[in-house]
mmCIF file of C-alpha atoms in Angstrom:
data_model
loop_
_atom_site.group_PDB
_atom_site.id
_atom_site.type_symbol
_atom_site.label_atom_id
_atom_site.label_comp_id
_atom_site.label_asym_id
_atom_site.label_seq_id
_atom_site.Cartn_x
_atom_site.Cartn_y
_atom_site.Cartn_z
ATOM 1 C CA MET N 1 35.459 -17.862 -61.090
ATOM 2 C CA ASP N 2 36.324 -20.920 -58.694
ATOM 3 C CA LEU N 3 35.866 -20.513 -55.106
ATOM 4 C CA THR N 4 38.875 -20.264 -52.756
ATOM 5 C CA LYS N 5 37.216 -22.167 -49.910
ATOM 6 C CA PRO N 6 34.698 -24.909 -50.274
ATOM 7 C CA LEU N 7 31.023 -23.849 -49.887
ATOM 8 C CA ARG N 8 29.580 -25.245 -46.947
ATOM 9 C CA CYS N 9 25.617 -24.678 -47.178
ATOM 10 C CA ILE N 10 23.179 -23.017 -49.375
ATOM 11 C CA VAL N 11 20.165 -21.963 -47.329
ATOM 12 C CA LYS N 12 16.667 -21.367 -48.674
ATOM 13 C CA LEU N 13 14.536 -19.056 -46.382
ATOM 14 C CA GLY N 14 11.148 -20.104 -47.185
ATOM 15 C CA GLY N 15 8.715 -17.250 -47.767
ATOM 16 C CA ALA N 16 6.041 -18.869 -45.632
ATOM 17 C CA ALA N 17 8.747 -19.282 -42.787
ATOM 18 C CA ILE N 18 9.872 -15.527 -42.713
ATOM 19 C CA THR N 19 6.859 -13.709 -43.873
ATOM 20 C CA CYS N 20 3.074 -14.088 -42.846
ATOM 21 C CA LYS N 21 2.159 -15.329 -46.175
ATOM 22 C CA ASN N 22 -1.703 -14.656 -45.883
ATOM 23 C CA GLU N 23 -1.058 -11.041 -45.078
ATOM 24 C CA LEU N 24 0.173 -8.753 -47.998
ATOM 25 C CA GLU N 25 3.835 -7.849 -47.608
ATOM 26 C CA THR N 26 4.200 -8.757 -43.822
ATOM 27 C CA ILE N 27 7.539 -9.745 -42.407
ATOM 28 C CA HIS N 28 7.405 -12.604 -39.806
ATOM 29 C CA GLU N 29 9.830 -10.605 -37.526
ATOM 30 C CA GLU N 30 10.074 -13.189 -34.599
ATOM 31 C CA ASN N 31 10.946 -16.145 -36.933
ATOM 32 C CA LEU N 32 13.345 -13.989 -39.291
ATOM 33 C CA ALA N 33 15.283 -12.633 -36.059
ATOM 34 C CA THR N 34 15.575 -16.261 -34.618
ATOM 35 C CA VAL N 35 16.734 -17.735 -38.039
ATOM 36 C CA SER N 36 19.289 -14.831 -38.237
ATOM 37 C CA SER N 37 20.459 -15.663 -34.966
ATOM 38 C CA HIS N 38 21.005 -19.388 -36.079
ATOM 39 C CA LEU N 39 22.610 -18.413 -39.249
ATOM 40 C CA ARG N 40 25.203 -16.329 -37.329
ATOM 41 C CA LYS N 41 25.954 -18.890 -34.947
ATOM 42 C CA THR N 42 26.691 -21.403 -37.570
ATOM 43 C CA MET N 43 28.468 -19.193 -40.132
ATOM 44 C CA VAL N 44 30.915 -16.938 -37.760
ATOM 45 C CA SER N 45 33.979 -18.687 -36.363
ATOM 46 C CA GLY N 46 35.209 -17.917 -32.832
ATOM 47 C CA SER N 47 36.249 -14.649 -31.957
ATOM 48 C CA SER N 48 37.265 -13.228 -28.724
ATOM 49 C CA PHE N 49 35.792 -9.763 -29.699
ATOM 50 C CA GLU N 50 32.874 -8.815 -27.409
ATOM 51 C CA GLY N 51 32.063 -5.436 -28.929
ATOM 52 C CA ILE N 52 29.340 -4.522 -31.659
ATOM 53 C CA ILE N 53 30.231 -3.843 -35.340
ATOM 54 C CA GLY N 54 27.663 -2.153 -37.194
ATOM 55 C CA MET N 55 27.504 -2.535 -40.998
ATOM 56 C CA ASP N 56 24.235 -0.637 -41.672
ATOM 57 C CA TRP N 57 25.388 2.785 -42.298
ATOM 58 C CA SER N 58 22.056 4.281 -43.095
ATOM 59 C CA LYS N 59 20.514 6.777 -40.936
ATOM 60 C CA GLN N 60 18.203 5.086 -38.428
ATOM 61 C CA PRO N 61 14.725 6.896 -37.712
ATOM 62 C CA GLY N 62 15.172 8.954 -34.351
ATOM 63 C CA LYS N 63 19.120 9.103 -34.566
ATOM 64 C CA SER N 64 20.975 12.185 -35.738
ATOM 65 C CA ASP N 65 24.042 10.309 -36.758
ATOM 66 C CA ILE N 66 25.167 7.111 -38.415
ATOM 67 C CA ALA N 67 26.111 4.813 -35.642
ATOM 68 C CA CYS N 68 29.371 3.884 -36.593
ATOM 69 C CA THR N 69 32.948 5.054 -36.376
ATOM 70 C CA ALA N 70 36.380 3.891 -38.182
ATOM 71 C CA ASP N 71 37.696 3.070 -34.705
ATOM 72 C CA ASP N 72 35.165 0.354 -34.447
ATOM 73 C CA PHE N 73 36.830 -1.683 -37.068
ATOM 74 C CA ARG N 74 40.366 -1.382 -36.180
ATOM 75 C CA GLU N 75 42.324 -4.433 -35.529
ATOM 76 C CA HIS N 76 39.099 -6.681 -35.674
ATOM 77 C CA GLU N 77 38.449 -9.233 -38.436
ATOM 78 C CA VAL N 78 35.067 -10.911 -38.867
ATOM 79 C CA GLY N 79 35.688 -14.489 -39.574
ATOM 80 C CA LEU N 80 33.390 -16.882 -41.346
ATOM 81 C CA ALA N 81 33.760 -20.494 -40.342
ATOM 82 C CA SER N 82 33.157 -21.535 -44.058
ATOM 83 C CA PRO N 83 31.084 -19.871 -46.930
ATOM 84 C CA PHE N 84 27.306 -19.723 -47.048
ATOM 85 C CA ILE N 85 24.853 -18.544 -49.659
ATOM 86 C CA VAL N 86 21.257 -17.588 -48.611
ATOM 87 C CA VAL N 87 18.390 -17.462 -50.904
ATOM 88 C CA HIS N 88 15.121 -16.248 -49.707
ATOM 89 C CA GLY N 89 11.529 -16.434 -50.786
ATOM 90 C CA ALA N 90 9.017 -13.815 -51.277
ATOM 91 C CA GLY N 91 6.241 -15.115 -49.242
ATOM 92 C CA SER N 92 3.760 -12.407 -48.892
ATOM 93 C CA PHE N 93 5.851 -10.164 -51.038
ATOM 94 C CA GLY N 94 5.552 -10.487 -54.936
ATOM 95 C CA HIS N 95 3.463 -13.701 -54.735
ATOM 96 C CA PHE N 96 0.218 -11.627 -54.662
ATOM 97 C CA GLN N 97 1.043 -9.348 -57.353
ATOM 98 C CA ALA N 98 2.121 -12.111 -59.435
ATOM 99 C CA SER N 99 -1.046 -14.215 -59.025
ATOM 100 C CA LYS N 100 -3.416 -11.313 -59.498
ATOM 101 C CA SER N 101 -1.643 -10.165 -62.774
ATOM 102 C CA GLY N 102 -0.971 -13.613 -64.003
ATOM 103 C CA VAL N 103 3.011 -12.988 -64.414
ATOM 104 C CA HIS N 104 3.869 -16.569 -64.108
ATOM 105 C CA LYS N 105 1.727 -17.350 -67.033
ATOM 106 C CA GLY N 106 3.482 -14.857 -69.230
ATOM 107 C CA GLY N 107 2.158 -12.533 -71.639
ATOM 108 C CA LEU N 108 3.840 -9.180 -71.771
ATOM 109 C CA ASP N 109 1.665 -7.864 -74.538
ATOM 110 C CA ARG N 110 -1.151 -7.289 -71.926
ATOM 111 C CA SER N 111 -0.979 -4.215 -69.908
ATOM 112 C CA LEU N 112 -2.073 -6.022 -66.717
ATOM 113 C CA VAL N 113 0.705 -8.546 -66.970
ATOM 114 C CA LYS N 114 3.204 -5.864 -67.845
ATOM 115 C CA ALA N 115 2.160 -3.766 -64.702
ATOM 116 C CA GLY N 116 2.227 -6.819 -62.476
ATOM 117 C CA PHE N 117 5.753 -7.628 -63.635
ATOM 118 C CA VAL N 118 6.937 -4.273 -62.316
ATOM 119 C CA ALA N 119 4.808 -4.560 -59.187
ATOM 120 C CA THR N 120 6.270 -7.935 -58.554
ATOM 121 C CA ARG N 121 9.763 -6.890 -58.701
ATOM 122 C CA ILE N 122 9.197 -3.892 -56.706
ATOM 123 C CA SER N 123 7.489 -5.999 -53.741
ATOM 124 C CA GLY N 124 10.279 -8.768 -54.145
ATOM 125 C CA ASN N 125 12.917 -6.081 -53.751
ATOM 126 C CA LEU N 126 11.189 -4.874 -50.715
ATOM 127 C CA SER N 127 11.279 -8.190 -49.173
ATOM 128 C CA THR N 128 14.921 -8.361 -49.629
ATOM 129 C CA THR N 129 15.313 -5.023 -47.967
ATOM 130 C CA PHE N 130 13.675 -6.278 -44.736
ATOM 131 C CA SER N 131 15.454 -9.353 -44.993
ATOM 132 C CA VAL N 132 18.827 -8.267 -45.202
ATOM 133 C CA GLY N 133 18.305 -5.691 -42.775
ATOM 134 C CA VAL N 134 17.175 -8.103 -40.138
ATOM 135 C CA LEU N 135 20.261 -10.533 -41.019
ATOM 136 C CA MET N 136 22.910 -7.785 -40.272
ATOM 137 C CA LEU N 137 21.218 -6.112 -37.468
ATOM 138 C CA ILE N 138 20.512 -9.427 -35.487
ATOM 139 C CA SER N 139 23.939 -9.702 -34.315
ATOM 140 C CA THR N 140 23.781 -6.499 -32.684
ATOM 141 C CA ALA N 141 20.860 -7.748 -30.535
ATOM 142 C CA ALA N 142 23.148 -10.701 -29.705
ATOM 143 C CA SER N 143 26.019 -8.475 -28.692
ATOM 144 C CA CYS N 144 28.513 -10.067 -31.058
ATOM 145 C CA PRO N 145 29.917 -9.068 -34.226
ATOM 146 C CA VAL N 146 27.767 -9.127 -37.293
ATOM 147 C CA TYR N 147 28.767 -11.177 -40.547
ATOM 148 C CA SER N 148 29.052 -9.271 -43.988
ATOM 149 C CA THR N 149 25.987 -9.531 -46.282
ATOM 150 C CA PHE N 150 26.107 -9.086 -49.928
ATOM 151 C CA CYS N 151 22.447 -8.526 -51.374
ATOM 152 C CA GLY N 152 22.515 -9.555 -54.877
ATOM 153 C CA LEU N 153 19.624 -10.326 -57.410
ATOM 154 C CA LEU N 154 20.013 -12.993 -59.958
ATOM 155 C CA ARG N 155 18.981 -11.854 -63.121
ATOM 156 C CA SER N 156 18.406 -14.602 -65.763
ATOM 157 C CA ILE N 157 16.519 -15.629 -68.997
ATOM 158 C CA SER N 158 14.336 -18.736 -68.053
ATOM 159 C CA LYS N 159 12.287 -21.035 -70.239
ATOM 160 C CA LEU N 160 9.621 -23.678 -69.236
ATOM 161 C CA LEU N 161 10.689 -27.121 -69.880
ATOM 162 C CA ASP N 162 8.715 -30.418 -68.928
ATOM 163 C CA HIS N 163 6.848 -28.195 -66.432
ATOM 164 C CA LEU N 164 10.076 -27.503 -64.617
ATOM 165 C CA GLN N 165 12.147 -24.194 -64.738
ATOM 166 C CA GLU N 166 15.369 -24.439 -66.377
ATOM 167 C CA MET N 167 17.607 -21.335 -66.380
ATOM 168 C CA ASP N 168 19.315 -20.980 -69.651
ATOM 169 C CA ALA N 169 22.460 -19.173 -68.500
ATOM 170 C CA VAL N 170 23.499 -17.965 -65.117
ATOM 171 C CA ASP N 171 26.766 -15.961 -64.580
ATOM 172 C CA LEU N 172 27.995 -16.712 -60.891
ATOM 173 C CA CYS N 173 30.957 -14.703 -61.214
ATOM 174 C CA GLY N 174 29.314 -12.005 -59.085
ATOM 175 C CA VAL N 175 28.311 -14.827 -56.371
ATOM 176 C CA SER N 176 31.903 -16.319 -56.370
ATOM 177 C CA LYS N 177 33.393 -13.076 -56.093
ATOM 178 C CA ALA N 178 31.402 -11.904 -53.182
ATOM 179 C CA ILE N 179 32.061 -15.341 -51.430
ATOM 180 C CA ASN N 180 35.861 -14.979 -51.937
ATOM 181 C CA SER N 181 35.727 -11.395 -50.709
ATOM 182 C CA GLY N 182 34.268 -12.724 -47.393
ATOM 183 C CA PHE N 183 30.547 -11.722 -47.954
ATOM 184 C CA VAL N 184 27.497 -13.896 -47.763
ATOM 185 C CA PRO N 185 25.508 -13.549 -50.834
ATOM 186 C CA VAL N 186 21.681 -13.038 -50.418
ATOM 187 C CA LEU N 187 19.553 -13.803 -53.420
ATOM 188 C CA HIS N 188 15.822 -14.229 -54.186
ATOM 189 C CA GLY N 189 13.657 -15.350 -56.947
ATOM 190 C CA ASP N 190 12.022 -12.915 -59.098
ATOM 191 C CA ALA N 191 9.698 -11.901 -62.148
ATOM 192 C CA VAL N 192 11.981 -12.773 -65.122
ATOM 193 C CA PHE N 193 11.956 -12.507 -69.012
ATOM 194 C CA ASP N 194 11.253 -15.888 -70.521
ATOM 195 C CA ASN N 195 12.129 -17.045 -74.168
ATOM 196 C CA SER N 196 8.735 -18.747 -74.525
ATOM 197 C CA LEU N 197 6.222 -16.915 -72.553
ATOM 198 C CA GLY N 198 7.601 -13.664 -72.372
ATOM 199 C CA CYS N 199 7.797 -13.567 -68.640
ATOM 200 C CA THR N 200 7.490 -15.914 -65.859
ATOM 201 C CA ILE N 201 8.463 -16.326 -62.081
ATOM 202 C CA LEU N 202 11.843 -17.496 -61.292
ATOM 203 C CA SER N 203 11.660 -19.559 -57.918
ATOM 204 C CA GLY N 204 14.100 -19.329 -55.481
ATOM 205 C CA ASP N 205 14.082 -23.082 -55.173
ATOM 206 C CA VAL N 206 15.301 -23.346 -58.921
ATOM 207 C CA ILE N 207 18.099 -20.848 -58.266
ATOM 208 C CA ILE N 208 19.317 -23.066 -55.311
ATOM 209 C CA ARG N 209 19.470 -26.028 -57.517
ATOM 210 C CA ARG N 210 21.558 -24.341 -60.201
ATOM 211 C CA LEU N 211 23.806 -22.838 -57.641
ATOM 212 C CA ALA N 212 24.254 -26.442 -56.234
ATOM 213 C CA GLU N 213 25.018 -27.942 -59.587
ATOM 214 C CA GLN N 214 27.699 -25.076 -60.155
ATOM 215 C CA LEU N 215 29.364 -24.606 -56.603
ATOM 216 C CA LYS N 216 28.625 -27.879 -55.054
ATOM 217 C CA PRO N 217 27.983 -27.143 -51.473
ATOM 218 C CA ASP N 218 28.513 -29.782 -48.574
ATOM 219 C CA TYR N 219 24.559 -29.539 -48.039
ATOM 220 C CA VAL N 220 21.541 -27.618 -48.701
ATOM 221 C CA VAL N 221 18.900 -26.520 -46.117
ATOM 222 C CA PHE N 222 15.192 -25.570 -46.782
ATOM 223 C CA LEU N 223 13.681 -23.754 -43.847
ATOM 224 C CA THR N 224 9.882 -24.020 -44.178
ATOM 225 C CA ASP N 225 6.828 -23.346 -42.132
ATOM 226 C CA VAL N 226 6.338 -27.084 -41.379
ATOM 227 C CA LEU N 227 8.450 -29.767 -39.977
ATOM 228 C CA GLY N 228 9.222 -31.345 -43.410
ATOM 229 C CA VAL N 229 7.593 -33.320 -45.984
ATOM 230 C CA TYR N 230 4.511 -35.116 -45.087
ATOM 231 C CA ASP N 231 2.801 -37.896 -47.148
ATOM 232 C CA ARG N 232 -0.230 -35.558 -47.391
ATOM 233 C CA PRO N 233 -0.802 -31.945 -46.386
ATOM 234 C CA PRO N 234 0.260 -31.716 -42.635
ATOM 235 C CA THR N 235 -3.141 -30.027 -41.731
ATOM 236 C CA GLU N 236 -4.930 -33.342 -42.610
ATOM 237 C CA PRO N 237 -5.398 -35.969 -39.743
ATOM 238 C CA ASN N 238 -3.066 -38.632 -39.651
ATOM 239 C CA ALA N 239 -0.464 -36.910 -41.808
ATOM 240 C CA VAL N 240 3.004 -38.666 -41.559
ATOM 241 C CA LEU N 241 6.379 -36.781 -41.477
ATOM 242 C CA LEU N 242 8.704 -38.411 -43.921
ATOM 243 C CA ARG N 243 12.207 -38.617 -42.290
ATOM 244 C CA GLU N 244 14.375 -39.833 -45.215
ATOM 245 C CA ILE N 245 13.681 -39.941 -48.791
ATOM 246 C CA ALA N 246 16.018 -41.631 -51.427
ATOM 247 C CA VAL N 247 16.440 -40.553 -55.038
ATOM 248 C CA ASP N 248 17.888 -42.907 -57.607
ATOM 249 C CA GLU N 249 19.835 -42.188 -60.886
ATOM 250 C CA ASP N 250 16.658 -41.665 -62.709
ATOM 251 C CA GLY N 251 15.348 -39.163 -60.351
ATOM 252 C CA ARG N 252 12.560 -41.602 -58.803
ATOM 253 C CA TRP N 253 12.360 -41.193 -55.225
ATOM 254 C CA SER N 254 11.249 -43.514 -52.464
ATOM 255 C CA VAL N 255 10.303 -43.258 -48.842
ATOM 256 C CA ILE N 256 13.031 -45.031 -46.548
ATOM 257 C CA GLN N 257 11.732 -43.740 -43.031
ATOM 258 C CA PRO N 258 9.464 -44.460 -41.831
ATOM 259 C CA ILE N 259 8.042 -47.542 -43.573
ATOM 260 C CA LEU N 260 4.690 -46.688 -44.916
ATOM 261 C CA HIS N 261 2.077 -49.746 -44.430
ATOM 262 C CA ASN N 262 0.153 -48.543 -47.655
ATOM 263 C CA ALA N 263 2.597 -49.197 -50.658
ATOM 264 C CA ASN N 264 0.477 -47.367 -52.786
ATOM 265 C CA THR N 265 0.495 -44.130 -50.727
ATOM 266 C CA GLU N 266 1.562 -41.213 -52.799
ATOM 267 C CA VAL N 267 2.841 -37.932 -51.377
ATOM 268 C CA GLU N 268 0.305 -35.259 -51.584
ATOM 269 C CA VAL N 269 1.447 -31.441 -51.316
ATOM 270 C CA SER N 270 -0.736 -28.370 -51.089
ATOM 271 C CA VAL N 271 -0.063 -25.003 -52.730
ATOM 272 C CA ALA N 272 -1.548 -21.653 -51.621
ATOM 273 C CA ALA N 273 -3.684 -20.038 -54.072
ATOM 274 C CA HIS N 274 -1.527 -17.178 -54.437
ATOM 275 C CA ASP N 275 1.864 -19.121 -54.655
ATOM 276 C CA THR N 276 2.962 -18.792 -58.091
ATOM 277 C CA THR N 277 6.366 -20.626 -57.647
ATOM 278 C CA GLY N 278 4.915 -24.150 -56.982
ATOM 279 C CA GLY N 279 5.309 -24.110 -53.152
ATOM 280 C CA MET N 280 6.190 -27.690 -51.755
ATOM 281 C CA VAL N 281 5.835 -29.108 -55.129
ATOM 282 C CA THR N 282 8.769 -27.264 -56.714
ATOM 283 C CA LYS N 283 10.814 -27.753 -53.547
ATOM 284 C CA ILE N 284 10.652 -31.318 -53.515
ATOM 285 C CA SER N 285 11.328 -31.605 -57.275
ATOM 286 C CA GLU N 286 14.247 -29.121 -56.661
ATOM 287 C CA ALA N 287 15.683 -31.230 -53.721
ATOM 288 C CA ALA N 288 15.526 -34.223 -55.620
ATOM 289 C CA MET N 289 17.707 -32.849 -58.352
ATOM 290 C CA ILE N 290 20.051 -31.562 -55.837
ATOM 291 C CA ALA N 291 20.406 -34.841 -54.036
ATOM 292 C CA ARG N 292 21.138 -36.668 -57.393
ATOM 293 C CA LEU N 293 24.370 -34.677 -57.223
ATOM 294 C CA GLY N 294 25.518 -36.358 -54.172
ATOM 295 C CA ILE N 295 24.349 -33.303 -51.822
ATOM 296 C CA GLU N 296 22.309 -34.130 -48.921
ATOM 297 C CA VAL N 297 19.219 -31.839 -48.859
ATOM 298 C CA TYR N 298 17.458 -31.195 -45.295
ATOM 299 C CA ILE N 299 13.822 -29.656 -45.083
ATOM 300 C CA VAL N 300 13.101 -28.389 -41.736
ATOM 301 C CA LYS N 301 11.084 -26.043 -39.837
ATOM 302 C CA ALA N 302 12.498 -22.686 -39.345
ATOM 303 C CA ALA N 303 13.472 -21.135 -36.245
ATOM 304 C CA THR N 304 13.560 -24.342 -34.371
ATOM 305 C CA VAL N 305 16.301 -26.268 -32.549
ATOM 306 C CA HIS N 306 15.911 -28.891 -35.682
ATOM 307 C CA SER N 307 16.793 -26.184 -38.076
ATOM 308 C CA LEU N 308 19.834 -24.952 -35.984
ATOM 309 C CA ARG N 309 21.070 -28.674 -35.997
ATOM 310 C CA ALA N 310 20.656 -28.862 -39.898
ATOM 311 C CA LEU N 311 21.996 -25.541 -40.486
ATOM 312 C CA SER N 312 25.308 -26.740 -38.496
ATOM 313 C CA GLY N 313 25.599 -29.806 -40.451
ATOM 314 C CA GLU N 314 24.944 -32.192 -37.507
ATOM 315 C CA ILE N 315 22.449 -34.189 -39.571
ATOM 316 C CA ARG N 316 25.076 -35.382 -42.231
ATOM 317 C CA GLY N 317 25.210 -39.083 -42.016
ATOM 318 C CA LYS N 318 22.980 -40.784 -39.613
ATOM 319 C CA ILE N 319 19.708 -38.873 -38.588
ATOM 320 C CA PRO N 320 19.482 -38.323 -35.074
ATOM 321 C CA VAL N 321 16.581 -40.261 -33.440
ATOM 322 C CA ASP N 322 15.290 -36.955 -31.658
ATOM 323 C CA TRP N 323 15.731 -34.712 -34.876
ATOM 324 C CA LEU N 324 12.428 -33.816 -36.798
ATOM 325 C CA GLY N 325 12.718 -33.014 -40.384
ATOM 326 C CA THR N 326 13.283 -34.588 -43.859
ATOM 327 C CA VAL N 327 16.407 -35.650 -45.318
ATOM 328 C CA ILE N 328 16.634 -36.225 -48.986
ATOM 329 C CA ARG N 329 19.790 -38.301 -50.239
ATOM 330 C CA PHE N 330 21.081 -39.812 -53.297
ATOM 331 C CA SER N 331 20.531 -43.934 -53.078
ATOM 332 C CA GLY N 332 23.242 -44.663 -55.678
#
């Protein structure tokens, strides 16, 4: 199904940015609230309506009735400036279960892996429940209309090819239908069946790349827990933030800004012990493949003025001097 409006942006909410990644199943509520506010500012078109429209009709603790009436929706339309897709990472949800059981390595014939497969999916779905809840409720705190949110789970058979995950087939009709109907699809990575291994973990970063290939957004934003890509782990002394990376036709990439004095310097990245999706390694690899499509990619710290500027599209073209983050572009 074709989109009726061009897709403006695909956003990845990094698990390390919206959860406390070293604490089991713990949401970073402050960051998620700020990110949600930034998304609302960049998604919702101008509206003179000043009331509060609730889209969470579940019974809230301590309340006797659902806080919504039909009259709230009369003569009011929630407008999206242009379509967005949100993909969120699991962070402290799912990764611990997958790492402990070895789901990412496959082997569904083993009882531990089979149990971990189920536990990972349950934990991942739990993180979506928290994330989508905050995404919808944040506009209430901001005293303005909420935007519609569609929570979908991308299910796919995957295979391992050249150490990168490739999805055999993805049915995007549901995602396209949601966008054309005025919803913001919210997706996430998960434990999936695998042709070669039996099972593995399908990363949200891989999902974003496939969505970008099929739906051609104007730009893609990865929201992380660090300012961007560094020439080495950012916790190390003298780590340098790479502001612009160019990707050529063959997928090779080079640092444009800043000029690194040591021409032999290689970018080093670190991955948390329990991160079964490859962390920044996968992020950079997928971002490079997206950039080869002619789509600019921004990797930036979540819940900052820099991420808000990236989400708004302000970074397209020339990088502002006072902007901190990493831009990955096609050099062809």
